[in-house]
Coordinates of C-alpha atoms and ligand atoms in Angstrom, one line a residue:
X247 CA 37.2 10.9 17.5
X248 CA 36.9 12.8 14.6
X249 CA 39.2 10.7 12.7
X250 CA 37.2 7.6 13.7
X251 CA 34.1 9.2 11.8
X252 CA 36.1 10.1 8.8
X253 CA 37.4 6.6 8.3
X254 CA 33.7 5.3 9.0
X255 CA 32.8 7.2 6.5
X256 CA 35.8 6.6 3.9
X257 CA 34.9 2.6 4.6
X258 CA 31.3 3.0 3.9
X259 CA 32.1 5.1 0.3
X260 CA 34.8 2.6 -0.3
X261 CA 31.9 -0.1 -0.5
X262 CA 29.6 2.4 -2.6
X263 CA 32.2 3.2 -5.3
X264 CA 34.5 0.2 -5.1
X265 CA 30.7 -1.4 -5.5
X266 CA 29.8 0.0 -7.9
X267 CA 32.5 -1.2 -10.3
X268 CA 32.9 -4.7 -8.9
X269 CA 29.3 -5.3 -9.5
X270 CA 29.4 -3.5 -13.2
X271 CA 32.8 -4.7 -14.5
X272 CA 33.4 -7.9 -12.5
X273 CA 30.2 -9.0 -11.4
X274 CA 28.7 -8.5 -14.7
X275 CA 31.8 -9.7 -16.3
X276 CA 34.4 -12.2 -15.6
X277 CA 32.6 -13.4 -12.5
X278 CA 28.6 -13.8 -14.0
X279 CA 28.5 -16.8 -13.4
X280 CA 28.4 -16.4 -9.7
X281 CA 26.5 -13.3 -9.8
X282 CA 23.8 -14.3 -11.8
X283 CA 22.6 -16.9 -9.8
X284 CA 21.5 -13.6 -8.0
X285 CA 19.2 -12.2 -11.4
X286 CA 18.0 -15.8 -11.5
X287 CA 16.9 -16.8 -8.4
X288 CA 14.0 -19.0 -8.5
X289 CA 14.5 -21.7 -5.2
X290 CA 16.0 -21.9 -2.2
X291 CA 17.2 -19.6 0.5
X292 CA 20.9 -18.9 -0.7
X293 CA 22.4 -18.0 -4.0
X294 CA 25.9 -18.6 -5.3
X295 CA 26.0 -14.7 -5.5
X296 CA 26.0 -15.0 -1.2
X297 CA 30.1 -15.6 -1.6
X298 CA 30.5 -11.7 -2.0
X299 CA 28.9 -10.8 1.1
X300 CA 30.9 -13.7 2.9
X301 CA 34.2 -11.9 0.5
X302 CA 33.7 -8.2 2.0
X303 CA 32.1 -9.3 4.9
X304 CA 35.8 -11.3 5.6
X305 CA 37.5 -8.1 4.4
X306 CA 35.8 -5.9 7.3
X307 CA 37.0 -8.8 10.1
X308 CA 40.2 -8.7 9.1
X309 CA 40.5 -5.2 9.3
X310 CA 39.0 -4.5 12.6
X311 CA 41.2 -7.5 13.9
X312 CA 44.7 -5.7 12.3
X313 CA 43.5 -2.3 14.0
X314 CA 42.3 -3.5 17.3
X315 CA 44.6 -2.8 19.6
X316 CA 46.0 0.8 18.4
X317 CA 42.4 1.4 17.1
X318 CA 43.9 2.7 14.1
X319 CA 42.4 3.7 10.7
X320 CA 42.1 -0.3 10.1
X321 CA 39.8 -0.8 12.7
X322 CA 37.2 2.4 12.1
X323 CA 37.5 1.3 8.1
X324 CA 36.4 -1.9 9.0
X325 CA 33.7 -0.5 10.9
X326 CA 32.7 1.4 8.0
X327 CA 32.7 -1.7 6.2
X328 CA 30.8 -3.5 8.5
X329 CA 28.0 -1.1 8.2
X330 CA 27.5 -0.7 5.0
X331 CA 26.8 -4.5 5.1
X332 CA 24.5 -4.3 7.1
X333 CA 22.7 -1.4 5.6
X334 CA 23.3 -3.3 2.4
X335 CA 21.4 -6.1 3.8
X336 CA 19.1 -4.4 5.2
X337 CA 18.1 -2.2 2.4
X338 CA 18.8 -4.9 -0.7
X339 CA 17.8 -8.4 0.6
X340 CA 15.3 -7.8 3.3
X341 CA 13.5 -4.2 1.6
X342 CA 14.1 -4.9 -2.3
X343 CA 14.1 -9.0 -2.4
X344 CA 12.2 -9.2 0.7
X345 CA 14.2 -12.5 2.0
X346 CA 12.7 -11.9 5.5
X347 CA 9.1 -10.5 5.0
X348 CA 9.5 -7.4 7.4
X349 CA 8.4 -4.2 4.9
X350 CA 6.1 -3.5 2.2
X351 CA 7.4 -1.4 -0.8
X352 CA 8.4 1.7 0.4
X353 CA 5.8 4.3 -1.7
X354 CA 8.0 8.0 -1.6
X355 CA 11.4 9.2 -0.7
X356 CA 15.2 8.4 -0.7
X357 CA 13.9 4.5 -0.3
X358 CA 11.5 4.7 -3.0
X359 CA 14.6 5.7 -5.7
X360 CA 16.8 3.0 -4.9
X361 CA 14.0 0.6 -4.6
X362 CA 13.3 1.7 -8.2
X363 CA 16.4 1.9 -9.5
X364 CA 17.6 -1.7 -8.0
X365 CA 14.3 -2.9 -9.7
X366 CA 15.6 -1.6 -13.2
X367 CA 19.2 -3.6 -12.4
X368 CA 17.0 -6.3 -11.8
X369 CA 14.9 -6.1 -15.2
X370 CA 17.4 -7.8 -17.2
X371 CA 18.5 -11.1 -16.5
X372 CA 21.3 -11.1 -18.9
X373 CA 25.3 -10.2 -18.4
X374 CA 25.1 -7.2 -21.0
X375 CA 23.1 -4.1 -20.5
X376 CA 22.1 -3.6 -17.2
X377 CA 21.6 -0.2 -15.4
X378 CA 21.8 1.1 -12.0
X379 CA 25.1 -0.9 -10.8
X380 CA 25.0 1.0 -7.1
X381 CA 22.6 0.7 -4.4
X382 CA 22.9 3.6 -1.9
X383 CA 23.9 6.2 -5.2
X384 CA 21.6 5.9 -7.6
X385 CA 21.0 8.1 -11.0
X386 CA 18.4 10.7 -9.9
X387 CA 15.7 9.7 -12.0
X388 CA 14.9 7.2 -10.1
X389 CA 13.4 9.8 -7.4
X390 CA 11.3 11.4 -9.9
X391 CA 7.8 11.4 -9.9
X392 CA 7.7 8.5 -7.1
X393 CA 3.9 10.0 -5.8
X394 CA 2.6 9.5 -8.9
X395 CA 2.6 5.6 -9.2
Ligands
ZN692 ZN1 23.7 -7.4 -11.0
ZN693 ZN1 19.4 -7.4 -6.2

């Protein structure tokens, strides 16, 4: 059991770090194009930038179906996966861009940093010269000082 835990874990870090370059050296290179439809949004429901969640979101099936009958390190991995997407979700599009109209801005704490932090990704619309490429590990400035706004 404990090894199921550990490879939860080693799915959802996978995401964070694996993230975190993706989105800073692909995402905001090679592949802008699709991504930017994402610092652009002005109408409609979906973006262009959607294919990545539908990309790592295939990633985490495929995994869980490879490990599901010896339940090995595939399967808890995929798991892993699978929440972080979900968390992702839950914390990026629903909290930050507020695609389903559930929470207000949250005002102190942990979600108060990345909320911050994702909002200074967000302040450029350009390729070049953004900050704050993660979402759930985030510089620690951004939880500085969040009682005082
Ligand atoms: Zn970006
Ligand atoms: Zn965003």
């Amino acid at each position: 059991m404990i090894n199921a835990l550990l490879f939860i874990l080693v799915g959802f870090l996978t995401m964070e770090f694996s993230g975190w370059f993706i989105h800073k050296y692909i995402m905001h290179g090679p592949l802008w194009n699709i991504h930017k439809t994402h610092h652009t949004h002005t109408k409609g429901y979906f973006e262009l930038n959607d294919l990545f969640s539908l990309l790592f979101g295939g990633i985490a099936i495929l995994l869980i179906f490879l490990g599901m009958e010896t339940l090995d390190f595939r399967f808890w991995m995929g798991i892993g996966i699978s929440l972080y997407g979900l968390s992702y979700f839950f914390l990026h599009d629903i909290l930050i861009h507020r695609r389903v109209k559930f929470f207000k801005k949250p005002k102190n704490g942990y979600l108060a940093g990345i909320f911050k932090a994702h909002q200074a990704h967000h302040s450029t619309r350009k390729r070049d010269g953004s900050v704050a490429f993660g979402l759930f590990i985030v510089p620690f400035k951004y939880f500085k000082n969040n009682r005082d706004e």
